[in-house]
Amino acid sequence: MADKINRVVLAFSGGLDTSVILKWLQRTYGCEVVTFTADLGQGEELGPARHKAELMGVKPEHIFIDDLREEFVRDYVFPMMRANALYEGLYLLGTSIARPLIAKRQVEIARQVGADAVSHGATGKGNDQVRFELGYYALAPDIKVIAPWREWDLTSRTALIDFAEKNQIPVPKDKRGESPFSTDANLLHTSSEGKVLEDPWAEVPDYVYSRTDDLVQAPDTPEEITIDFKSGDGVAVNGEALSPAALLTRLNELGKRHGIGRLDLVENRFVGMKSRGMYETPGGTIYHAAHRAIEQLTLDRGASHLKDELMPRYAELVYNGFWFSPEREMLQAAVDHSQAKVDGTVRMKLYKGGVHITGRKSPHSLYSEKVVTFEDDAGAYDQRDAEGFIKLNALRLRLLGRRDRS
Amino acid sequence: MADKINRVVLAFSGGLDTSVILKWLQRTYGCEVVTFTADLGQGEELGPARHKAELMGVKPEHIFIDDLREEFVRDYVFPMMRANALYEGLYLLGTSIARPLIAKRQVEIARQVGADAVSHGATGKGNDQVRFELGYYALAPDIKVIAPWREWDLTSRTALIDFAEKNQIPVPKDKRGESPFSTDANLLHTSSEGKVLEDPWAEVPDYVYSRTDDLVQAPDTPEEITIDFKSGDGVAVNGEALSPAALLTRLNELGKRHGIGRLDLVENRFVGMKSRGMYETPGGTIYHAAHRAIEQLTLDRGASHLKDELMPRYAELVYNGFWFSPEREMLQAAVDHSQAKVDGTVRMKLYKGGVHITGRKSPHSLYSEKVVTFEDDAGAYDQRDAEGFIKLNALRLRLLGRRDRS
Amino acid sequence: MADKINRVVLAFSGGLDTSVILKWLQRTYGCEVVTFTADLGQGEELGPARHKAELMGVKPEHIFIDDLREEFVRDYVFPMMRANALYEGLYLLGTSIARPLIAKRQVEIARQVGADAVSHGATGKGNDQVRFELGYYALAPDIKVIAPWREWDLTSRTALIDFAEKNQIPVPKDKRGESPFSTDANLLHTSSEGKVLEDPWAEVPDYVYSRTDDLVQAPDTPEEITIDFKSGDGVAVNGEALSPAALLTRLNELGKRHGIGRLDLVENRFVGMKSRGMYETPGGTIYHAAHRAIEQLTLDRGASHLKDELMPRYAELVYNGFWFSPEREMLQAAVDHSQAKVDGTVRMKLYKGGVHITGRKSPHSLYSEKVVTFEDDAGAYDQRDAEGFIKLNALRLRLLGRRDRS
Amino acid sequence: MADKINRVVLAFSGGLDTSVILKWLQRTYGCEVVTFTADLGQGEELGPARHKAELMGVKPEHIFIDDLREEFVRDYVFPMMRANALYEGLYLLGTSIARPLIAKRQVEIARQVGADAVSHGATGKGNDQVRFELGYYALAPDIKVIAPWREWDLTSRTALIDFAEKNQIPVPKDKRGESPFSTDANLLHTSSEGKVLEDPWAEVPDYVYSRTDDLVQAPDTPEEITIDFKSGDGVAVNGEALSPAALLTRLNELGKRHGIGRLDLVENRFVGMKSRGMYETPGGTIYHAAHRAIEQLTLDRGASHLKDELMPRYAELVYNGFWFSPEREMLQAAVDHSQAKVDGTVRMKLYKGGVHITGRKSPHSLYSEKVVTFEDDAGAYDQRDAEGFIKLNALRLRLLGRRDRS
C-alpha cells in the first residue's frame, strides 16, 4: 500500500475529515503535504483552511487557496448547460461538474511544486472518487493517487474522532455526534444524502434544505425576470450585464427566494448502486429552463433534435467523471457548433418553486409568424406541398401495409 | 381533384368546420358521407353531433359515435408514458397521441360500411393532417384521402361562413367573429394556438387557460397524493383502484385544482416551421413525474439509460405521426420489455403548479439501503473494489494522456 | 407552373437529356439559360459540352466548365470518409456526396450572373432531385427551382427523342434505343440502376461493370500497397505524396485492376421506395478500409465507439441530401475533433476483389505492447484491478439477479 | 484470498492450463472440483477431458461434458446475427458470444451439484474474465468466483510447467516451449492473439490460420450458393433444410474452402487497452452478408435504420459481457420485433475470400418493381408529390438560410 511518496497535493476543505486525512498522509507516507482549497462558491470562509494547514505543519508556500468561481461557471457549468444536460432526466449535475476542475487544478499544482501524488477525501462508495481520479489520470497519467477512505482503517466515526484527538486536530462540537446527513455545495448546487435520507419512502425533513426557502413561505406574488443570452451563454439578468459567476449568483438569490430547484431523486451511481439524494439547484434550474426557451426560437429542428438525442450520453459522461475524455469533447464540439446564434431574451415568472416561461425574443429567431399564421400568409407556404410531403412519407408505410395488413 | 368517390368516412366533431366539410364533401364529390365522432374525453356533448349529421342527410346507420376513452388511455397514452416521452424535452404529446386512434377507427368504419375514402378537418400547415393521413395509409394503403383544407377555396373565415349560410348550416353566434385562438382537447390535454398566441414574446392571456386553475388562486396548502403502478402502468390513486381513463380523469381533477401542467412552448412542426402553442396537461404531468419516480426504484441503470437515449426518437415518431410504423413498434417492444417489475407506490405533493415527489416504495425495489449506507455495511460492498474499477476505467485515458498531454 | 423566369443556371452534362432540358427551358420559360458543367472525375471530355451549349445559343460568358475534382475530394469525400460513412451498412455514398457540391457551385454561378433560377436533370422518383434542391434551398432560400422531369410531358423515351429531333438536338446512335440501364459517375464511384437491374433476384450482367475489372480475370498475385494518413486524411500511396484527387485517382487504378469495390445493393430511397443498384467504388473501398485501420491504432475507444454510433445518422443525412444542414455540420464537428492524431501508415494486400489489412503503424499509436503483452509486463497493468472492475460492473446485475432470478 | 469453498464448478477444457487450475483449486481451496466441458464446436475431442478429470480425482458424477452446439447457434449466434452485430465495425464477436452460454451452464451445474463457487481459466488482462464473471453474477448473484490467473503466483510459463510436473499433470510436448500465439475456437470462429501477433505492423504469419484456406490457393472458380431465411434465421443452404448448428457447420466448410472470413484487427478491450487479434469466421461471414441482403428486401426503412443505429450499442454490450443485462434484452426485443417477415432466399458467389451477393427474393418483399421502374409506372407513383416533399423538407433550411446566409 505505502509506495514511497515524496510530496502529495491534497484537496483540502479545512473540515474535520480532510484535516484527519492531512495528518494521516503525513503519518502514513511520511511525506510532505501540499493543500489545495478551492472557492467554488460553496459559501464557506477559506481563511480557516489556511490557518489549519499551517497548524499541521504545511509550509506557507504549499498552501494554495484559489477563487475558481468564474472559471467554474464559464468553462464547466455553462458548456454543460449548452447541452441542456440532465442526468436520468432530472439531475442538473451540480456535484459532478465541479470535480474535474478541482482535479485539473490539483494536477497543475502538483506540477508546480514537484509533487508525485494527489489525494482527495471522497469515500469508496460514491461517484466522486471516480470523478477525481479519472481527472487525475487523464491529465497526469503517471501520478500516484491516494484515496485514504479506501486505504485506512478509520472505518467508523468514533475511530476518526479518536485519531483527530490523538493528533491534536480540533473537533468542532457539531461534528462529535453523527451528522444526520452529508452535503456537498458549490455555486451551482447543494446536495444532501445519507442517514436520514436513506429511506426513499421517507420524506426529506425540512431541516435538510439549505439553499432554497420553503415553498409555502415563498412570496405569494410571482416575480417576473429576464435573462439575456449570447452565443448560448447567459450574459444578463433583468437587463444587467453580469459575469458568469455573478449571473449564477444572482439567479441563486432569485431561486432561493422562490423555493426553486429542489429535487428528491433516487439515482444510479456509476459504481453500480442506487442512492437517494436531495439536490437544491436554484439558479441552475432557472438557467436551464431559460436556455431551452431561447433555443426554441433560435435552433433549427435538426440541430435541436440531435442535441436532444445526444444529451443523455453527454450527461452520463459528466456524471461518470469522463469530463476529460475524447467523447465528451466530441459531443461538446457538436453542441458548441449549434450555439452561435443562440442569442436573445427570455422572460419568465418565478413562483412557489416553479419557473414559468412567458416569452422569448431573438434577433436571430427562426420563428416566422408570416409562415405559421392562421391568417392569410400571402404565399409564404403552399398548403398543397403538404400533400406530396405526406404521400412520400407514407409510401413505405403503404407498401408495408399492403404486405402486412391486407 | 375530384376522383370518383362513392362513400367517405369523415372525422366529424359536429362543430362549424366539420359541418361545412360534410356539406362540401356531399357537394364536391357527390358522395355519401359517413360521420365518425369520437369521445376521447374532450368534454363536449356528442348528442348534437348526431343531430347535425342527421339534419345534413347522413343516414342513421352511417352515424358513428364511439366512446374511446378507455382505449385511448390504455392503448395509446399509457404505452407512450411508459417511454417517458417528451417532445423537445417538454411536450407531453397530447394532440399527437390521439390522432392514430381516430385514424384507426375511421379505417375500421370505412371497411365496415364499404367506404372508399376518409376525410378530416385538419389544415394544411399543421401536424395533424400528417398524423391522420400516415395512419390512414399505414392501415389502409389504398384508401383515398380527402383533405378539404388543402383542396377547397374557402380560404377565409368569411368564405366559410358564407358557405355555411348558403347551405343552411347553423352558425353559432360565437363563431361569427374570429375566435382569438384555436384549441384541441382530449382526456390528456388541451392545446391552444394561433392568433393571440402567435407572438412568442407576448404572454399567454389568462382567458386562454381552460383546463387548469390560476396558480396564484390555487390552494395555499400542498395536497399529498399517491399513485400505484403495476407493470409500468398506473392502477390506483390514493389507494383507490381505477381504470386507465378513470385514473387519468382523477389526476386531471387534481391537476386542475393546483394549476399543474401549463406549458408555453415554441416547437418545431414536422412540416418544417416553428409554432407557438400553449398546452395544459394536468393529469398527464402528474402521471409522468410519478412514472419516472417509480422507475427510479425499479429499473436497472442499463435499462433506464437506454430508455433515456431512445426516448427523444420515440417522441419524435409520435409527434410526426409515425405511431403505426415498425420503428415505433420496435422501440415500444424495447420499452415494454423493461416495465415488467415497474410496480409500487409514489407519493407526491401538488402545490401551485408543481409536482413534488416525496417518496416511493416498491415490492421490486432495486435500491439497497444495505449496500449504499454511510454506516457500516457488513461487507455488502468492498470499497477496495473501487480502486480496480477506477484504474481500468482510467487505463485508456492514461494511455491517451501519455500521448497527448506529456 | 411557368412562373416568370429571367435567367436559369442548368446543371448541364452535355448529354442528350440535359440538352433537351436546355432547349425545353428556353422554350417553356422563354428565359436565358446558363450552363454549368462540372468535372468531378466522371471520365468524360467536357469540350463537347461547351460546343453543344454554344450551338443551342448559350452565350460564351454563360458557359461554365469547372474542374472541381480537388474540391470534391478534399471538402466532400474526405470529410465523409473521416466519419467512415456507410449507408445501410454497405454503400459508400458516391452519388450522394457529389450533389451538394454541384448545387453549391450552381448557386454561386447564379449569384454571379444574376440568375433567378436553377435547374437539374434528375427525375422525380430518385434521391438526386432531393439532394440538389435541398442544397439550392439551403444556400439560396429564395431561388426558383425548375425540375423538368417533374413538369414536362416528355414522359417516354420516344417523346424525348421526338422533341430532340424537332429541335435539332443531335441524338447519338447509342441513345436511340433504350439504354439497358442508367449510370452516374464521378471520381468516387460509378452507379448503375434501372432496366436490366430492376429484378433484385437477377444477377448483374457483366457488361454493366465499367470501373472494375472482372474478379476472375484480376491478377493472380496479391499486390501490397500502403496509404499514409495525416489528421485523418490520406496523403500518400506507397510513400508517394499525392493531392486528395490524385490519391483517389491512384487508388481507383489499383482498385480497378483488382476488381475491388463492387456492390449489389437493394437500398431504401428517401422518397420512400426500395431500389436496386450496382455500385463500383474501387478507390473509395480501399480508402475506407485503410481509414478504419489507422483509426484502430490512433483513436481512443470512447471516440471510436461514439463515432460508430453516430455514423448511421451521418450517412443517412448525406444520403438524404442534408449536407448543408446544422445537424450534419454538428456531427462533422464531432468527427473532425477526433481526427487530430489519426496519423500513420496502413499496409494492405489487394487481391481478387478484397482489401486485406496486413499492418498499421503510427507515431501516435495508442496501442501499447507493454500493457497488452502475454509476457511479463513489469507492472504496466495490475491484474488484480480487474477484480474490482468486474465486481462494480456486476453490482447492478447482482442486485437485479437477486430480485428477478432468486 | 482463500475464502472457505466447498465445491467449485470449473470450466474445464482438458488442456494444460485448466488441468493446472483443477489441481491448484484442489490444493489451494481444499475443495471438491466439478468439471464442466462444453462442446461448442471447437473441433476437439472431449473424451480426453473426462479421462484427465478422472485422473485428477474428480468423481465421475462430477464430470459434465455437454454438447451445446445447437443451443449455441440457435439461442446465441442467431439472435446476435439478427442484429447484424459487428464490434468496431468489423468483428463478428465469435469469442464474446460463447462466454455467456458457458457461464449459464456452469451456474446450472453449480445449482445441481450444490457448489458454492465457479472458476474459469481466463487471464486478468482480457475480456473473457469479464464476460464469464458478469454472466455468473447476473445469474447467481451470490456465487463465489475464483479466477486463478488473478490470484496465483504462477506468473510465468516455466512456473506453470513446474507446477504441472510436480503434480503429475502430463505436459504435452508442444506445450513445453512457448506457444507462438494463443487461440480460442468454437463453431462460429477461431481467434488468435498474443506473441507473434503483438506487433500490429507485422503481418500475420501463414501458420496462424487454421480455419480458412489460403486465398491464393483457394479455388479459381467462384462457387454459387443460396441461403434460405425464415423469420430472420437461416434455415437452409442450397435448398437443403438444416438445423442451426448444421447450417453454420456447412457454411464453415464452404467458407474455409474459399478463404472467407479472415480479419486482422486492432480492437479496444473493455479493460481499457488495445489488442491485436486475428479472427477467422468463415461461415459467420457468409451468414452475416446474407442476412443483410435478405433484410434489404424485407425490412422497412424505418426498421432497418433503427437497427443500424442500435447495432453498435448491441455489439458493445455483447463484447463487454453484458449478454444477461436488461439493456441487451431490450435491444433484442426491438430487433426481434423486426424479423417476423425476414423470409426468403439469398444467392451469392464465394470466391477468393469474398462473399458477393448476386440476388435475393422473398415472399414478403417490400421491393416494388412497379413503383421504382424507370418505365411508365401506370400511376403507382406521382412524381409531382416529390415537389411538395422536397419543399417541406427544405422549409426549415430555407428559414435558416435566410437568417444565416443572406
PDB file of N, CA and C in Angstrom, chain D residues 298-345:
ATOM      1  N   THR D 298     -36.796  -7.128 -47.264  1.00  0.00           N
ATOM      2  CA  THR D 298     -37.974  -7.415 -46.442  1.00  0.00           C
ATOM      3  C   THR D 298     -38.170  -6.469 -45.262  1.00  0.00           C
ATOM      4  N   LEU D 299     -37.141  -5.702 -44.931  1.00  0.00           N
ATOM      5  CA  LEU D 299     -37.286  -4.760 -43.817  1.00  0.00           C
ATOM      6  C   LEU D 299     -37.654  -3.387 -44.355  1.00  0.00           C
ATOM      7  N   ASP D 300     -38.591  -2.774 -43.717  1.00  0.00           N
ATOM      8  CA  ASP D 300     -38.916  -1.385 -43.963  1.00  0.00           C
ATOM      9  C   ASP D 300     -37.740  -0.480 -43.595  1.00  0.00           C
ATOM     10  N   ARG D 301     -37.663   0.672 -44.256  1.00  0.00           N
ATOM     11  CA  ARG D 301     -36.559   1.595 -43.993  1.00  0.00           C
ATOM     12  C   ARG D 301     -36.479   2.022 -42.531  1.00  0.00           C
ATOM     13  N   GLY D 302     -37.629   2.328 -41.959  1.00  0.00           N
ATOM     14  CA  GLY D 302     -37.617   2.777 -40.568  1.00  0.00           C
ATOM     15  C   GLY D 302     -37.036   1.720 -39.646  1.00  0.00           C
ATOM     16  N   ALA D 303     -37.454   0.489 -39.845  1.00  0.00           N
ATOM     17  CA  ALA D 303     -36.929  -0.607 -39.029  1.00  0.00           C
ATOM     18  C   ALA D 303     -35.447  -0.809 -39.298  1.00  0.00           C
ATOM     19  N   SER D 304     -35.085  -0.768 -40.539  1.00  0.00           N
ATOM     20  CA  SER D 304     -33.705  -1.013 -40.926  1.00  0.00           C
ATOM     21  C   SER D 304     -32.755   0.054 -40.365  1.00  0.00           C
ATOM     22  N   HIS D 305     -33.141   1.309 -40.490  1.00  0.00           N
ATOM     23  CA  HIS D 305     -32.254   2.370 -39.997  1.00  0.00           C
ATOM     24  C   HIS D 305     -32.182   2.368 -38.475  1.00  0.00           C
ATOM     25  N   LEU D 306     -33.289   2.075 -37.825  1.00  0.00           N
ATOM     26  CA  LEU D 306     -33.232   1.988 -36.368  1.00  0.00           C
ATOM     27  C   LEU D 306     -32.286   0.864 -35.956  1.00  0.00           C
ATOM     28  N   LYS D 307     -32.385  -0.274 -36.624  1.00  0.00           N
ATOM     29  CA  LYS D 307     -31.464  -1.369 -36.330  1.00  0.00           C
ATOM     30  C   LYS D 307     -30.013  -0.931 -36.512  1.00  0.00           C
ATOM     31  N   ASP D 308     -29.739  -0.240 -37.594  1.00  0.00           N
ATOM     32  CA  ASP D 308     -28.364   0.208 -37.833  1.00  0.00           C
ATOM     33  C   ASP D 308     -27.873   1.145 -36.728  1.00  0.00           C
ATOM     34  N   GLU D 309     -28.759   1.977 -36.223  1.00  0.00           N
ATOM     35  CA  GLU D 309     -28.341   2.907 -35.171  1.00  0.00           C
ATOM     36  C   GLU D 309     -28.144   2.206 -33.828  1.00  0.00           C
ATOM     37  N   LEU D 310     -28.937   1.165 -33.596  1.00  0.00           N
ATOM     38  CA  LEU D 310     -28.808   0.459 -32.318  1.00  0.00           C
ATOM     39  C   LEU D 310     -27.672  -0.566 -32.332  1.00  0.00           C
ATOM     40  N   MET D 311     -27.273  -0.977 -33.502  1.00  0.00           N
ATOM     41  CA  MET D 311     -26.314  -2.073 -33.617  1.00  0.00           C
ATOM     42  C   MET D 311     -25.009  -1.852 -32.860  1.00  0.00           C
ATOM     43  N   PRO D 312     -24.350  -0.706 -33.010  1.00  0.00           N
ATOM     44  CA  PRO D 312     -23.067  -0.556 -32.306  1.00  0.00           C
ATOM     45  C   PRO D 312     -23.206  -0.740 -30.794  1.00  0.00           C
ATOM     46  N   ARG D 313     -24.290  -0.254 -30.229  1.00  0.00           N
ATOM     47  CA  ARG D 313     -24.521  -0.436 -28.799  1.00  0.00           C
ATOM     48  C   ARG D 313     -24.715  -1.909 -28.455  1.00  0.00           C
ATOM     49  N   TYR D 314     -25.514  -2.574 -29.269  1.00  0.00           N
ATOM     50  CA  TYR D 314     -25.749  -4.002 -29.067  1.00  0.00           C
ATOM     51  C   TYR D 314     -24.423  -4.764 -29.105  1.00  0.00           C
ATOM     52  N   ALA D 315     -23.620  -4.480 -30.124  1.00  0.00           N
ATOM     53  CA  ALA D 315     -22.345  -5.188 -30.280  1.00  0.00           C
ATOM     54  C   ALA D 315     -21.425  -4.908 -29.092  1.00  0.00           C
ATOM     55  N   GLU D 316     -21.419  -3.680 -28.641  1.00  0.00           N
ATOM     56  CA  GLU D 316     -20.586  -3.324 -27.496  1.00  0.00           C
ATOM     57  C   GLU D 316     -21.018  -4.085 -26.246  1.00  0.00           C
ATOM     58  N   LEU D 317     -22.329  -4.202 -26.065  1.00  0.00           N
ATOM     59  CA  LEU D 317     -22.824  -4.945 -24.907  1.00  0.00           C
ATOM     60  C   LEU D 317     -22.385  -6.406 -24.960  1.00  0.00           C
ATOM     61  N   VAL D 318     -22.485  -7.021 -26.122  1.00  0.00           N
ATOM     62  CA  VAL D 318     -22.072  -8.422 -26.240  1.00  0.00           C
ATOM     63  C   VAL D 318     -20.571  -8.533 -26.008  1.00  0.00           C
ATOM     64  N   TYR D 319     -19.815  -7.639 -26.622  1.00  0.00           N
ATOM     65  CA  TYR D 319     -18.363  -7.675 -26.474  1.00  0.00           C
ATOM     66  C   TYR D 319     -17.955  -7.522 -25.009  1.00  0.00           C
ATOM     67  N   ASN D 320     -18.605  -6.600 -24.323  1.00  0.00           N
ATOM     68  CA  ASN D 320     -18.223  -6.295 -22.944  1.00  0.00           C
ATOM     69  C   ASN D 320     -18.738  -7.318 -21.935  1.00  0.00           C
ATOM     70  N   GLY D 321     -19.566  -8.240 -22.389  1.00  0.00           N
ATOM     71  CA  GLY D 321     -20.016  -9.291 -21.496  1.00  0.00           C
ATOM     72  C   GLY D 321     -21.383  -9.071 -20.870  1.00  0.00           C
ATOM     73  N   PHE D 322     -22.149  -8.118 -21.419  1.00  0.00           N
ATOM     74  CA  PHE D 322     -23.455  -7.815 -20.820  1.00  0.00           C
ATOM     75  C   PHE D 322     -24.606  -8.531 -21.520  1.00  0.00           C
ATOM     76  N   TRP D 323     -24.372  -9.796 -21.912  1.00  0.00           N
ATOM     77  CA  TRP D 323     -25.443 -10.553 -22.552  1.00  0.00           C
ATOM     78  C   TRP D 323     -26.661 -10.650 -21.643  1.00  0.00           C
ATOM     79  N   PHE D 324     -26.435 -11.013 -20.383  1.00  0.00           N
ATOM     80  CA  PHE D 324     -27.545 -11.131 -19.428  1.00  0.00           C
ATOM     81  C   PHE D 324     -27.803  -9.795 -18.744  1.00  0.00           C
ATOM     82  N   SER D 325     -28.108  -8.793 -19.530  1.00  0.00           N
ATOM     83  CA  SER D 325     -28.421  -7.487 -18.954  1.00  0.00           C
ATOM     84  C   SER D 325     -29.746  -7.023 -19.530  1.00  0.00           C
ATOM     85  N   PRO D 326     -30.461  -6.214 -18.777  1.00  0.00           N
ATOM     86  CA  PRO D 326     -31.765  -5.740 -19.274  1.00  0.00           C
ATOM     87  C   PRO D 326     -31.629  -4.957 -20.576  1.00  0.00           C
ATOM     88  N   GLU D 327     -30.547  -4.204 -20.718  1.00  0.00           N
ATOM     89  CA  GLU D 327     -30.451  -3.366 -21.914  1.00  0.00           C
ATOM     90  C   GLU D 327     -30.199  -4.218 -23.164  1.00  0.00           C
ATOM     91  N   ARG D 328     -29.422  -5.313 -23.034  1.00  0.00           N
ATOM     92  CA  ARG D 328     -29.241  -6.187 -24.196  1.00  0.00           C
ATOM     93  C   ARG D 328     -30.577  -6.852 -24.525  1.00  0.00           C
ATOM     94  N   GLU D 329     -31.292  -7.248 -23.519  1.00  0.00           N
ATOM     95  CA  GLU D 329     -32.586  -7.883 -23.765  1.00  0.00           C
ATOM     96  C   GLU D 329     -33.586  -6.912 -24.380  1.00  0.00           C
ATOM     97  N   MET D 330     -33.549  -5.663 -23.958  1.00  0.00           N
ATOM     98  CA  MET D 330     -34.429  -4.659 -24.566  1.00  0.00           C
ATOM     99  C   MET D 330     -34.097  -4.474 -26.049  1.00  0.00           C
ATOM    100  N   LEU D 331     -32.814  -4.363 -26.353  1.00  0.00           N
ATOM    101  CA  LEU D 331     -32.418  -4.211 -27.754  1.00  0.00           C
ATOM    102  C   LEU D 331     -32.814  -5.454 -28.545  1.00  0.00           C
ATOM    103  N   GLN D 332     -32.663  -6.635 -27.921  1.00  0.00           N
ATOM    104  CA  GLN D 332     -33.052  -7.862 -28.607  1.00  0.00           C
ATOM    105  C   GLN D 332     -34.547  -7.859 -28.897  1.00  0.00           C
ATOM    106  N   ALA D 333     -35.325  -7.381 -27.947  1.00  0.00           N
ATOM    107  CA  ALA D 333     -36.778  -7.322 -28.159  1.00  0.00           C
ATOM    108  C   ALA D 333     -37.098  -6.429 -29.357  1.00  0.00           C
ATOM    109  N   ALA D 334     -36.393  -5.317 -29.460  1.00  0.00           N
ATOM    110  CA  ALA D 334     -36.619  -4.414 -30.603  1.00  0.00           C
ATOM    111  C   ALA D 334     -36.210  -5.092 -31.904  1.00  0.00           C
ATOM    112  N   VAL D 335     -35.041  -5.702 -31.897  1.00  0.00           N
ATOM    113  CA  VAL D 335     -34.539  -6.371 -33.101  1.00  0.00           C
ATOM    114  C   VAL D 335     -35.483  -7.503 -33.506  1.00  0.00           C
ATOM    115  N   ASP D 336     -35.827  -8.337 -32.555  1.00  0.00           N
ATOM    116  CA  ASP D 336     -36.654  -9.498 -32.877  1.00  0.00           C
ATOM    117  C   ASP D 336     -38.011  -9.077 -33.434  1.00  0.00           C
ATOM    118  N   HIS D 337     -38.540  -7.977 -32.905  1.00  0.00           N
ATOM    119  CA  HIS D 337     -39.816  -7.481 -33.413  1.00  0.00           C
ATOM    120  C   HIS D 337     -39.758  -7.205 -34.914  1.00  0.00           C
ATOM    121  N   SER D 338     -38.585  -6.881 -35.391  1.00  0.00           N
ATOM    122  CA  SER D 338     -38.454  -6.511 -36.812  1.00  0.00           C
ATOM    123  C   SER D 338     -38.326  -7.708 -37.746  1.00  0.00           C
ATOM    124  N   GLN D 339     -38.116  -8.920 -37.181  1.00  0.00           N
ATOM    125  CA  GLN D 339     -37.691 -10.026 -38.034  1.00  0.00           C
ATOM    126  C   GLN D 339     -38.816 -10.941 -38.529  1.00  0.00           C
ATOM    127  N   ALA D 340     -40.042 -10.663 -38.134  1.00  0.00           N
ATOM    128  CA  ALA D 340     -41.130 -11.606 -38.431  1.00  0.00           C
ATOM    129  C   ALA D 340     -41.228 -11.960 -39.917  1.00  0.00           C
ATOM    130  N   LYS D 341     -41.002 -10.983 -40.784  1.00  0.00           N
ATOM    131  CA  LYS D 341     -41.165 -11.234 -42.216  1.00  0.00           C
ATOM    132  C   LYS D 341     -39.833 -11.306 -42.960  1.00  0.00           C
ATOM    133  N   VAL D 342     -38.757 -11.488 -42.226  1.00  0.00           N
ATOM    134  CA  VAL D 342     -37.449 -11.583 -42.879  1.00  0.00           C
ATOM    135  C   VAL D 342     -37.271 -13.015 -43.403  1.00  0.00           C
ATOM    136  N   ASP D 343     -37.974 -13.261 -44.469  1.00  0.00           N
ATOM    137  CA  ASP D 343     -38.021 -14.578 -45.098  1.00  0.00           C
ATOM    138  C   ASP D 343     -37.509 -14.473 -46.533  1.00  0.00           C
ATOM    139  N   GLY D 344     -36.976 -15.567 -47.034  1.00  0.00           N
ATOM    140  CA  GLY D 344     -36.617 -15.565 -48.453  1.00  0.00           C
ATOM    141  C   GLY D 344     -35.280 -16.217 -48.695  1.00  0.00           C
ATOM    142  N   THR D 345     -34.782 -16.000 -49.895  1.00  0.00           N
ATOM    143  CA  THR D 345     -33.584 -16.681 -50.353  1.00  0.00           C
ATOM    144  C   THR D 345     -32.567 -15.672 -50.862  1.00  0.00           C
TER     145      THR D 345
END
